[in-house]
Amino acid sequence: MNRRAFLRGAGTAVALPWLEKMAHAGKQPKRLVIFFTGSGTMPEFWKPAGTETDFTVPEMLAPLAPHKQDLVFLTGIDNVAHMKSALGVDHPKGMGTMLTGAELLPGDQKNGPGDKDTFGWPNGHSVDQEVARHIGQGTRFRSLELAVNCFSQTGGSLFNRMIFAGPNQPVPPEDNPRKVFQRLFASVASDAADWERLRAERKSVLDQVAGRYARLVAHVGAEDRRKLEAHLQAVREIERGLDARPSQAAACRRPDEPGDMDFRSNEMYPAAGKLQMDMLAMALACDLSRVISLQWNKATSSIRHTWVDVDEEHHELSHSGDKNQEATEKLTRITTWYAQQYAYLLQKLKSIPEGDGTLLDNTLVLWTGEIAKGNSHSPVDKPYLLGGRAGGALRTGRWLDYGKGGGVYYRGKKQLLSNGGEPVAHNDLLVSVMNAMGVDKQTFGNPLYCSGPLRGLL
């Protein structure tokens, strides 16, 4: 299929309507990408050395050195919602609060089969979904949730879910590259007439589904009504996407279709991740979506990074003591490998021209995780990394350290102090992300932990 036919067929390749594109000539849309890796890190080896603008990228993150001027390193930020959440244990607390800034609700989830303590999903939606509500209305997919080997089809828990449409509403990611391709790029009509026929057929099916939901709502209780209304809203979102038109962007290309692979096998982890990143980049280039998350495995990562000579599971290794030099070296190799993947994604976005710059110039790529330090599970002094300029909202090539104020980590009745004083809550980072994407709000998550955007960031 040639490119012209591909762009005409809106089976899946849908994007900003052409008239809207003309109305905003010279102003490119902003995009948000969430890049997640689990099981914590070693914050002491993450921090750069130097000053805000004259610093050295740490050796553990050496693959990012060529992209230094496209990055903002953030250190000294505490996840206060994690500290304050009365329910849950550290890994699920981190997953639930990481992008929501809100504590966990009661529920029936457990840390393990014999655990008596239970917890539920977070009491709020994730920041990507808030951004998608504002910038995702003109695209086929308001947001896309991708993953690499996260067992997304075998049931969800706070160990492998990080995106939330609202309180008690986890959004499952897709970790099968073939399904991602088929959803985004495979079902393409050859001309306008075929597109209209395909759209009419799909709309007819959706009308039937919506009608059945509407009839059911009148005969169920309040809780079931809430669930049905949520499903009905999802149907409306699909219907809205059918009206979107293909991208006219010159950089929009149909990627190669992934072949058959055991995408959840340990050894295919790097290959599956590369496929997901390639399709993520092209989904942005084709304006299929402007908000995409990529989740590498889960909080308690079970991956054995044998390609960097690490045979132990990542989570098991992350519990090693600080004085275990062999474990420290292996954990460093794992983090360096993930830095290579982040760098690959940045370079992929940087290689796609857009306007007077590149796709990366109009994108914000947030690298985050559920805890700061692996062996202590601490949410204090959590390092973050921002890539891209978010359409000029972000001044890059900097390191901002907010750790001088310190924070308090509450774990049971014990208090672990970082440096004392008032913590710099990661809610303020989430507010900054929203502001960078054009969402004018001063709080996100639990407003008690918000003081506005991070000072000096935007």
CSV table of C-alpha atoms in Angstrom, one decimal:
chain,number,residue,atom,x,y,z
A,1,MET,CA,0.0,0.0,0.0
A,2,ASN,CA,1.5,3.3,-1.0
A,3,ARG,CA,1.7,6.3,1.4
A,4,ARG,CA,-1.1,8.3,-0.3
A,5,ALA,CA,-3.5,5.4,0.1
A,6,PHE,CA,-2.4,4.9,3.6
A,7,LEU,CA,-3.1,8.5,4.5
A,8,ARG,CA,-6.5,8.4,2.8
A,9,GLY,CA,-7.7,5.4,4.7
A,10,ALA,CA,-8.9,6.2,8.2
A,11,GLY,CA,-9.5,2.7,9.5
A,12,THR,CA,-7.0,3.4,12.2
A,13,ALA,CA,-4.7,6.2,11.1
A,14,VAL,CA,-6.6,9.1,12.4
A,15,ALA,CA,-5.4,12.5,13.3
A,16,LEU,CA,-5.9,16.3,13.6
A,17,PRO,CA,-8.5,17.4,11.0
A,18,TRP,CA,-6.8,19.2,8.2
A,19,LEU,CA,-8.8,22.5,8.6
A,20,GLU,CA,-7.7,22.6,12.3
A,21,LYS,CA,-4.2,22.0,11.1
A,22,MET,CA,-4.4,25.0,8.8
A,23,ALA,CA,-5.9,27.2,11.5
A,24,HIS,CA,-2.9,26.4,13.7
A,25,ALA,CA,-0.3,26.7,11.0
A,26,GLY,CA,3.2,27.1,12.5
A,27,LYS,CA,2.0,25.9,15.9
A,28,GLN,CA,2.7,22.2,16.5
A,29,PRO,CA,0.6,20.2,19.0
A,30,LYS,CA,2.2,19.2,22.3
A,31,ARG,CA,2.6,15.5,23.3
A,32,LEU,CA,3.2,13.7,26.6
A,33,VAL,CA,5.0,10.4,27.1
A,34,ILE,CA,5.3,8.6,30.4
A,35,PHE,CA,8.2,6.2,30.6
A,36,PHE,CA,8.1,3.8,33.6
A,37,THR,CA,10.7,1.4,35.1
A,38,GLY,CA,10.1,-0.4,38.4
A,39,SER,CA,11.8,-1.7,41.5
A,40,GLY,CA,13.5,1.6,42.3
A,41,THR,CA,17.0,2.7,41.7
A,42,MET,CA,20.1,4.0,43.6
A,43,PRO,CA,19.5,7.8,43.9
A,44,GLU,CA,23.0,8.4,45.1
A,45,PHE,CA,24.3,7.2,41.6
A,46,TRP,CA,21.6,9.1,39.7
A,47,LYS,CA,22.5,12.6,40.7
A,48,PRO,CA,24.6,14.6,38.3
A,49,ALA,CA,27.7,16.5,39.6
A,50,GLY,CA,28.1,20.2,39.1
A,51,THR,CA,25.7,23.1,38.9
A,52,GLU,CA,22.3,23.7,37.3
A,53,THR,CA,23.6,24.3,33.8
A,54,ASP,CA,27.2,23.1,34.1
A,55,PHE,CA,26.9,19.4,35.2
A,56,THR,CA,28.2,16.0,34.3
A,57,VAL,CA,25.7,13.2,33.5
A,58,PRO,CA,26.3,10.4,36.1
A,59,GLU,CA,28.1,7.3,34.8
A,60,MET,CA,25.1,5.1,35.5
A,61,LEU,CA,23.2,7.2,33.0
A,62,ALA,CA,26.0,7.6,30.5
A,63,PRO,CA,23.9,6.7,27.4
A,64,LEU,CA,22.0,10.0,28.0
A,65,ALA,CA,25.1,12.2,27.7
A,66,PRO,CA,24.6,12.8,24.0
A,67,HIS,CA,21.1,14.1,24.8
A,68,LYS,CA,22.2,16.3,27.8
A,69,GLN,CA,20.9,19.5,26.2
A,70,ASP,CA,17.4,17.9,25.7
A,71,LEU,CA,17.1,16.9,29.4
A,72,VAL,CA,16.2,18.2,32.8
A,73,PHE,CA,17.4,16.1,35.8
A,74,LEU,CA,15.2,16.5,38.9
A,75,THR,CA,16.3,15.3,42.3
A,76,GLY,CA,15.2,15.8,45.9
A,77,ILE,CA,11.5,15.3,45.4
A,78,ASP,CA,9.4,13.3,47.8
A,79,ASN,CA,6.2,11.3,47.1
A,80,VAL,CA,4.2,12.7,50.0
A,81,ALA,CA,1.0,10.9,49.0
A,82,HIS,CA,2.9,7.6,49.3
A,83,MET,CA,4.1,8.6,52.8
A,84,LYS,CA,0.6,9.6,53.9
A,85,SER,CA,-1.4,6.7,52.5
A,86,ALA,CA,-2.6,4.6,55.4
A,87,LEU,CA,-3.4,1.6,53.2
A,88,GLY,CA,-1.1,-0.6,51.2
A,89,VAL,CA,2.6,-1.5,51.2
A,90,ASP,CA,5.3,0.4,49.4
A,91,HIS,CA,5.4,-1.0,45.8
A,92,PRO,CA,1.6,-0.7,45.3
A,93,LYS,CA,1.5,2.6,47.2
A,94,GLY,CA,4.1,3.8,44.8
A,95,MET,CA,2.3,2.6,41.7
A,96,GLY,CA,-1.0,4.1,42.9
A,97,THR,CA,0.3,7.5,43.9
A,98,MET,CA,3.1,7.9,41.3
A,99,LEU,CA,0.9,9.6,38.6
A,100,THR,CA,-2.2,10.4,40.7
A,101,GLY,CA,-0.7,12.2,43.8
A,102,ALA,CA,-3.6,10.6,45.7
A,103,GLU,CA,-3.7,8.0,48.5
A,104,LEU,CA,-5.1,4.5,48.1
A,105,LEU,CA,-8.8,3.7,48.8
A,106,PRO,CA,-10.0,0.6,50.7
A,107,GLY,CA,-10.2,-2.6,48.7
A,108,ASP,CA,-9.5,-6.3,48.5
A,109,GLN,CA,-6.0,-6.3,47.1
A,110,LYS,CA,-3.2,-7.9,49.1
A,111,ASN,CA,0.6,-7.8,49.1
A,112,GLY,CA,0.6,-11.6,49.2
A,113,PRO,CA,-1.6,-14.6,49.7
A,114,GLY,CA,-1.1,-14.7,53.5
A,115,ASP,CA,-1.3,-11.0,54.1
A,116,LYS,CA,-4.2,-9.8,56.2
A,117,ASP,CA,-3.9,-6.1,55.2
A,118,THR,CA,-5.9,-5.1,52.2
A,119,PHE,CA,-5.9,-2.0,50.0
A,120,GLY,CA,-7.6,-0.7,46.8
A,121,TRP,CA,-7.0,1.6,43.8
A,122,PRO,CA,-6.0,5.2,44.2
A,123,ASN,CA,-8.5,8.0,44.9
A,124,GLY,CA,-8.0,9.9,41.7
A,125,HIS,CA,-7.0,9.8,38.0
A,126,SER,CA,-3.5,9.9,36.7
A,127,VAL,CA,-1.9,13.0,35.3
A,128,ASP,CA,-1.7,11.7,31.7
A,129,GLN,CA,-5.5,11.3,31.7
A,130,GLU,CA,-5.9,14.8,32.9
A,131,VAL,CA,-3.7,16.1,30.1
A,132,ALA,CA,-5.5,13.8,27.6
A,133,ARG,CA,-8.8,15.5,28.5
A,134,HIS,CA,-7.4,18.8,27.3
A,135,ILE,CA,-5.2,17.9,24.3
A,136,GLY,CA,-6.5,14.5,23.2
A,137,GLN,CA,-9.9,15.4,21.8
A,138,GLY,CA,-8.8,15.8,18.2
A,139,THR,CA,-7.0,12.5,17.8
A,140,ARG,CA,-8.2,8.9,17.2
A,141,PHE,CA,-7.0,7.8,20.6
A,142,ARG,CA,-7.3,10.2,23.5
A,143,SER,CA,-4.5,8.3,25.1
A,144,LEU,CA,-2.6,5.1,24.5
A,145,GLU,CA,-1.4,2.7,27.2
A,146,LEU,CA,1.5,0.5,26.1
A,147,ALA,CA,3.6,-2.0,28.1
A,148,VAL,CA,6.5,-4.4,27.8
A,149,ASN,CA,5.9,-7.8,29.4
A,150,CYS,CA,3.6,-6.7,32.2
A,151,PHE,CA,1.0,-9.6,32.2
A,152,SER,CA,-1.7,-7.2,31.2
A,153,GLN,CA,-4.1,-9.9,30.1
A,154,THR,CA,-3.8,-12.0,33.3
A,155,GLY,CA,-5.6,-9.8,35.7
A,156,GLY,CA,-4.6,-6.4,37.1
A,157,SER,CA,-3.4,-5.2,40.5
A,158,LEU,CA,-1.5,-2.2,41.8
A,159,PHE,CA,1.7,-4.1,41.1
A,160,ASN,CA,1.1,-3.8,37.3
A,161,ARG,CA,-1.2,-0.9,36.8
A,162,MET,CA,-0.2,2.8,36.8
A,163,ILE,CA,-2.8,4.6,34.7
A,164,PHE,CA,-6.2,5.5,36.1
A,165,ALA,CA,-9.2,7.1,34.5
A,166,GLY,CA,-10.6,8.0,37.9
A,167,PRO,CA,-10.9,6.6,41.5
A,168,ASN,CA,-11.1,2.8,41.3
A,169,GLN,CA,-10.7,2.9,37.5
A,170,PRO,CA,-7.4,1.3,36.4
A,171,VAL,CA,-6.6,1.4,32.7
A,172,PRO,CA,-4.9,-1.8,31.5
A,173,PRO,CA,-1.9,-1.4,29.1
A,174,GLU,CA,-1.3,-3.5,26.0
A,175,ASP,CA,2.0,-5.4,26.0
A,176,ASN,CA,1.4,-7.4,22.7
A,177,PRO,CA,3.2,-5.6,19.9
A,178,ARG,CA,1.1,-7.3,17.2
A,179,LYS,CA,-2.1,-6.2,18.8
A,180,VAL,CA,-0.7,-2.6,19.1
A,181,PHE,CA,0.1,-2.6,15.4
A,182,GLN,CA,-3.3,-4.0,14.5
A,183,ARG,CA,-5.1,-1.5,16.6
A,184,LEU,CA,-3.1,1.5,15.3
A,185,PHE,CA,-2.0,0.7,11.7
A,186,ALA,CA,-3.4,-2.5,10.2
A,187,SER,CA,-7.0,-1.8,9.5
A,188,VAL,CA,-6.6,0.8,6.8
A,189,ALA,CA,-9.1,1.5,4.0
A,190,SER,CA,-7.8,2.1,0.5
A,191,ASP,CA,-9.9,5.1,-0.4
A,192,ALA,CA,-12.5,7.6,0.9
A,193,ALA,CA,-15.5,5.5,-0.1
A,194,ASP,CA,-14.2,2.4,1.7
A,195,TRP,CA,-13.5,4.5,4.8
A,196,GLU,CA,-17.1,5.8,4.9
A,197,ARG,CA,-18.4,2.2,4.5
A,198,LEU,CA,-16.1,0.9,7.2
A,199,ARG,CA,-17.0,3.8,9.5
A,200,ALA,CA,-20.8,3.3,8.9
A,201,GLU,CA,-20.5,-0.4,9.8
A,202,ARG,CA,-18.6,0.3,13.0
A,203,LYS,CA,-20.9,3.1,14.0
A,204,SER,CA,-23.9,0.7,13.5
A,205,VAL,CA,-22.4,-1.8,15.9
A,206,LEU,CA,-21.6,0.9,18.5
A,207,ASP,CA,-25.2,2.3,18.3
A,208,GLN,CA,-26.5,-1.2,19.2
A,209,VAL,CA,-24.1,-1.5,22.1
A,210,ALA,CA,-25.0,2.0,23.4
A,211,GLY,CA,-28.7,1.2,23.1
A,212,ARG,CA,-28.3,-1.9,25.2
A,213,TYR,CA,-26.4,-0.1,27.9
A,214,ALA,CA,-29.0,2.7,28.0
A,215,ARG,CA,-31.8,0.1,28.5
A,216,LEU,CA,-29.9,-1.6,31.2
A,217,VAL,CA,-29.2,1.5,33.2
A,218,ALA,CA,-32.8,1.9,34.1
A,219,HIS,CA,-32.9,-1.5,35.8
A,220,VAL,CA,-29.8,-1.7,38.0
A,221,GLY,CA,-28.6,-0.3,41.3
A,222,ALA,CA,-26.4,2.7,41.8
A,223,GLU,CA,-23.0,0.9,41.7
A,224,ASP,CA,-23.9,-1.1,38.5
A,225,ARG,CA,-25.3,2.1,37.0
A,226,ARG,CA,-21.9,3.8,37.6
A,227,LYS,CA,-20.1,1.0,35.9
A,228,LEU,CA,-22.5,0.9,32.9
A,229,GLU,CA,-22.2,4.7,32.5
A,230,ALA,CA,-18.4,4.3,32.4
A,231,HIS,CA,-18.7,1.7,29.7
A,232,LEU,CA,-21.1,3.9,27.8
A,233,GLN,CA,-18.6,6.8,28.0
A,234,ALA,CA,-16.0,4.4,26.5
A,235,VAL,CA,-18.3,3.6,23.6
A,236,ARG,CA,-18.8,7.3,23.0
A,237,GLU,CA,-15.0,7.7,23.0
A,238,ILE,CA,-14.6,5.0,20.3
A,239,GLU,CA,-17.4,6.6,18.2
A,240,ARG,CA,-15.7,10.0,18.5
A,241,GLY,CA,-12.5,8.5,17.2
A,242,LEU,CA,-14.2,7.2,14.1
A,243,ASP,CA,-14.8,10.7,13.0
A,244,ALA,CA,-11.1,11.7,13.1
A,245,ARG,CA,-9.3,11.9,9.8
A,246,PRO,CA,-5.8,10.7,8.8
A,247,SER,CA,-2.7,12.8,9.4
A,248,GLN,CA,-1.3,14.8,6.6
A,249,ALA,CA,2.2,15.0,8.2
A,250,ALA,CA,5.0,14.0,5.9
A,251,ALA,CA,6.7,12.1,8.7
A,252,CYS,CA,3.7,9.7,9.1
A,253,ARG,CA,4.8,6.3,7.9
A,254,ARG,CA,3.2,2.9,8.4
A,255,PRO,CA,5.8,0.9,10.5
A,256,ASP,CA,6.7,-2.7,9.7
A,257,GLU,CA,4.2,-5.2,11.1
A,258,PRO,CA,5.7,-7.2,14.1
A,259,GLY,CA,6.2,-10.9,13.4
A,260,ASP,CA,5.2,-13.7,15.6
A,261,MET,CA,7.1,-13.7,18.9
A,262,ASP,CA,6.8,-14.9,22.4
A,263,PHE,CA,6.5,-11.3,23.6
A,264,ARG,CA,6.3,-12.2,27.3
A,265,SER,CA,9.4,-14.4,27.3
A,266,ASN,CA,12.3,-13.0,29.3
A,267,GLU,CA,14.7,-13.1,26.4
A,268,MET,CA,12.4,-11.2,24.0
A,269,TYR,CA,12.1,-8.3,26.5
A,270,PRO,CA,14.5,-6.0,24.6
A,271,ALA,CA,13.0,-6.8,21.2
A,272,ALA,CA,9.4,-6.3,22.4
A,273,GLY,CA,10.3,-3.0,24.0
A,274,LYS,CA,12.0,-1.7,20.8
A,275,LEU,CA,8.8,-2.5,18.8
A,276,GLN,CA,6.6,-0.7,21.3
A,277,MET,CA,8.9,2.4,21.2
A,278,ASP,CA,8.9,2.4,17.4
A,279,MET,CA,5.1,2.3,17.2
A,280,LEU,CA,4.9,4.8,20.0
A,281,ALA,CA,7.0,7.3,18.0
A,282,MET,CA,5.0,6.7,14.8
A,283,ALA,CA,1.7,7.0,16.6
A,284,LEU,CA,2.8,10.5,17.7
A,285,ALA,CA,4.1,11.4,14.2
A,286,CYS,CA,0.8,10.3,12.7
A,287,ASP,CA,-1.1,12.2,15.4
A,288,LEU,CA,-3.0,9.1,16.4
A,289,SER,CA,-2.6,10.1,20.0
A,290,ARG,CA,-0.8,12.9,21.9
A,291,VAL,CA,-0.6,11.1,25.2
A,292,ILE,CA,1.1,7.8,25.5
A,293,SER,CA,2.5,5.8,28.4
A,294,LEU,CA,5.1,3.0,28.2
A,295,GLN,CA,5.3,0.6,31.2
A,296,TRP,CA,8.4,-1.6,31.4
A,297,ASN,CA,7.3,-4.8,33.3
A,298,LYS,CA,5.8,-4.0,36.7
A,299,ALA,CA,6.7,-2.6,40.1
A,300,THR,CA,8.3,-5.7,41.4
A,301,SER,CA,10.1,-6.4,38.2
A,302,SER,CA,10.6,-10.1,37.4
A,303,ILE,CA,12.9,-9.5,34.5
A,304,ARG,CA,16.3,-11.2,34.4
A,305,HIS,CA,18.5,-8.8,32.4
A,306,THR,CA,20.7,-11.6,31.0
A,307,TRP,CA,21.8,-9.4,28.0
A,308,VAL,CA,23.8,-7.3,30.4
A,309,ASP,CA,25.0,-10.4,32.4
A,310,VAL,CA,22.4,-10.2,35.2
A,311,ASP,CA,20.8,-13.6,36.0
A,312,GLU,CA,18.8,-12.6,39.1
A,313,GLU,CA,15.4,-11.1,38.9
A,314,HIS,CA,15.5,-7.3,39.1
A,315,HIS,CA,13.3,-7.0,42.1
A,316,GLU,CA,15.1,-9.7,44.1
A,317,LEU,CA,18.4,-8.0,43.3
A,318,SER,CA,17.1,-4.5,44.3
A,319,HIS,CA,16.7,-5.7,47.9
A,320,SER,CA,20.5,-6.2,48.3
A,321,GLY,CA,22.3,-4.1,50.9
A,322,ASP,CA,24.2,-0.9,50.0
A,323,LYS,CA,27.6,-2.6,50.8
A,324,ASN,CA,26.9,-5.5,48.4
A,325,GLN,CA,29.3,-4.4,45.7
A,326,GLU,CA,28.4,-7.1,43.2
A,327,ALA,CA,24.7,-6.3,43.5
A,328,THR,CA,25.4,-2.6,43.1
A,329,GLU,CA,27.4,-3.2,39.9
A,330,LYS,CA,24.5,-5.4,38.5
A,331,LEU,CA,21.9,-2.8,39.4
A,332,THR,CA,24.0,-0.2,37.8
A,333,ARG,CA,24.1,-2.2,34.5
A,334,ILE,CA,20.3,-2.6,34.6
A,335,THR,CA,19.7,1.1,35.1
A,336,THR,CA,22.3,1.9,32.3
A,337,TRP,CA,20.4,-0.4,30.0
A,338,TYR,CA,17.1,1.4,30.7
A,339,ALA,CA,18.9,4.7,30.1
A,340,GLN,CA,19.8,3.3,26.7
A,341,GLN,CA,16.1,2.6,26.0
A,342,TYR,CA,15.2,6.1,27.1
A,343,ALA,CA,17.9,7.5,24.9
A,344,TYR,CA,16.7,5.4,21.9
A,345,LEU,CA,13.2,6.8,22.3
A,346,LEU,CA,14.5,10.4,22.5
A,347,GLN,CA,16.6,9.8,19.4
A,348,LYS,CA,13.6,8.3,17.6
A,349,LEU,CA,11.5,11.4,18.3
A,350,LYS,CA,14.4,13.7,17.5
A,351,SER,CA,14.8,12.1,14.1
A,352,ILE,CA,11.2,13.0,13.1
A,353,PRO,CA,11.1,16.6,11.6
A,354,GLU,CA,8.2,18.8,12.6
A,355,GLY,CA,7.8,22.4,11.8
A,356,ASP,CA,11.1,24.2,12.3
A,357,GLY,CA,12.3,21.5,14.7
A,358,THR,CA,11.7,17.9,15.6
A,359,LEU,CA,8.9,15.9,17.3
A,360,LEU,CA,11.0,15.8,20.5
A,361,ASP,CA,10.9,19.6,20.7
A,362,ASN,CA,7.1,19.4,21.0
A,363,THR,CA,7.1,16.5,23.4
A,364,LEU,CA,7.6,15.9,27.1
A,365,VAL,CA,9.0,12.5,28.1
A,366,LEU,CA,8.8,11.8,31.9
A,367,TRP,CA,10.9,8.9,33.2
A,368,THR,CA,9.5,7.8,36.6
A,369,GLY,CA,9.2,4.8,38.9
A,370,GLU,CA,7.1,3.7,41.9
A,371,ILE,CA,9.8,4.1,44.6
A,372,ALA,CA,13.1,6.0,44.9
A,373,LYS,CA,15.4,3.4,46.5
A,374,GLY,CA,15.0,-0.3,45.8
A,375,ASN,CA,16.3,-1.9,49.1
A,376,SER,CA,14.5,0.6,51.5
A,377,HIS,CA,11.4,1.2,49.3
A,378,SER,CA,11.7,4.8,50.2
A,379,PRO,CA,9.7,7.5,48.4
A,380,VAL,CA,12.0,10.2,49.7
A,381,ASP,CA,14.5,12.0,47.3
A,382,LYS,CA,12.9,10.3,44.2
A,383,PRO,CA,14.8,11.1,41.0
A,384,TYR,CA,13.0,12.0,37.8
A,385,LEU,CA,14.0,12.8,34.3
A,386,LEU,CA,12.3,15.0,31.8
A,387,GLY,CA,13.2,14.9,28.0
A,388,GLY,CA,12.1,17.3,25.3
A,389,ARG,CA,10.9,20.9,25.4
A,390,ALA,CA,7.2,20.6,25.4
A,391,GLY,CA,6.8,23.1,22.7
A,392,GLY,CA,9.0,25.6,24.4
A,393,ALA,CA,7.5,25.3,27.9
A,394,LEU,CA,10.7,23.7,29.2
A,395,ARG,CA,14.2,25.0,29.3
A,396,THR,CA,16.4,22.0,29.0
A,397,GLY,CA,20.1,21.2,29.6
A,398,ARG,CA,19.6,21.6,33.4
A,399,TRP,CA,19.8,19.8,36.7
A,400,LEU,CA,17.4,21.1,39.4
A,401,ASP,CA,17.9,19.7,43.0
A,402,TYR,CA,15.0,20.3,45.3
A,403,GLY,CA,16.5,18.2,48.2
A,404,LYS,CA,17.7,21.0,50.4
A,405,GLY,CA,14.3,21.2,52.1
A,406,GLY,CA,14.2,17.5,52.8
A,407,GLY,CA,11.2,15.5,53.8
A,408,VAL,CA,9.7,13.0,56.2
A,409,TYR,CA,9.0,9.4,55.3
A,410,TYR,CA,6.3,7.8,57.5
A,411,ARG,CA,6.5,4.0,57.6
A,412,GLY,CA,4.2,2.6,60.3
A,413,LYS,CA,5.1,4.4,63.6
A,414,LYS,CA,8.6,5.0,62.5
A,415,GLN,CA,9.7,8.3,61.0
A,416,LEU,CA,12.7,8.3,58.6
A,417,LEU,CA,14.0,11.8,58.1
A,418,SER,CA,15.9,12.9,54.9
A,419,ASN,CA,17.1,16.4,55.7
A,420,GLY,CA,14.3,17.7,57.9
A,421,GLY,CA,12.1,20.6,57.0
A,422,GLU,CA,9.2,20.6,54.6
A,423,PRO,CA,9.2,18.1,51.8
A,424,VAL,CA,9.0,19.1,48.1
A,425,ALA,CA,6.0,17.0,47.1
A,426,HIS,CA,5.9,15.2,43.7
A,427,ASN,CA,2.4,16.6,43.3
A,428,ASP,CA,4.1,19.8,42.3
A,429,LEU,CA,5.9,17.9,39.6
A,430,LEU,CA,2.6,16.6,38.3
A,431,VAL,CA,1.2,20.2,38.3
A,432,SER,CA,4.3,21.2,36.3
A,433,VAL,CA,3.7,18.5,33.8
A,434,MET,CA,0.1,19.7,33.3
A,435,ASN,CA,1.2,23.3,33.0
A,436,ALA,CA,3.9,22.4,30.5
A,437,MET,CA,1.2,20.7,28.4
A,438,GLY,CA,-1.0,23.8,28.5
A,439,VAL,CA,-3.4,22.7,31.3
A,440,ASP,CA,-3.8,25.7,33.6
A,441,LYS,CA,-4.2,24.2,37.1
A,442,GLN,CA,-2.4,24.8,40.4
A,443,THR,CA,-3.1,21.5,42.1
A,444,PHE,CA,-3.3,17.9,41.2
A,445,GLY,CA,-4.1,14.8,43.3
A,446,ASN,CA,-4.5,15.6,47.0
A,447,PRO,CA,-4.5,19.4,47.1
A,448,LEU,CA,-3.0,19.3,50.7
A,449,TYR,CA,0.3,18.3,49.2
A,450,CYS,CA,0.4,21.0,46.4
A,451,SER,CA,2.1,24.4,46.4
A,452,GLY,CA,1.9,25.0,42.7
A,453,PRO,CA,4.4,24.1,39.9
A,454,LEU,CA,8.0,23.3,40.9
A,455,ARG,CA,9.9,26.5,41.3
A,456,GLY,CA,12.3,27.3,38.4
A,457,LEU,CA,11.3,24.4,36.2
A,458,LEU,CA,9.0,26.0,33.5
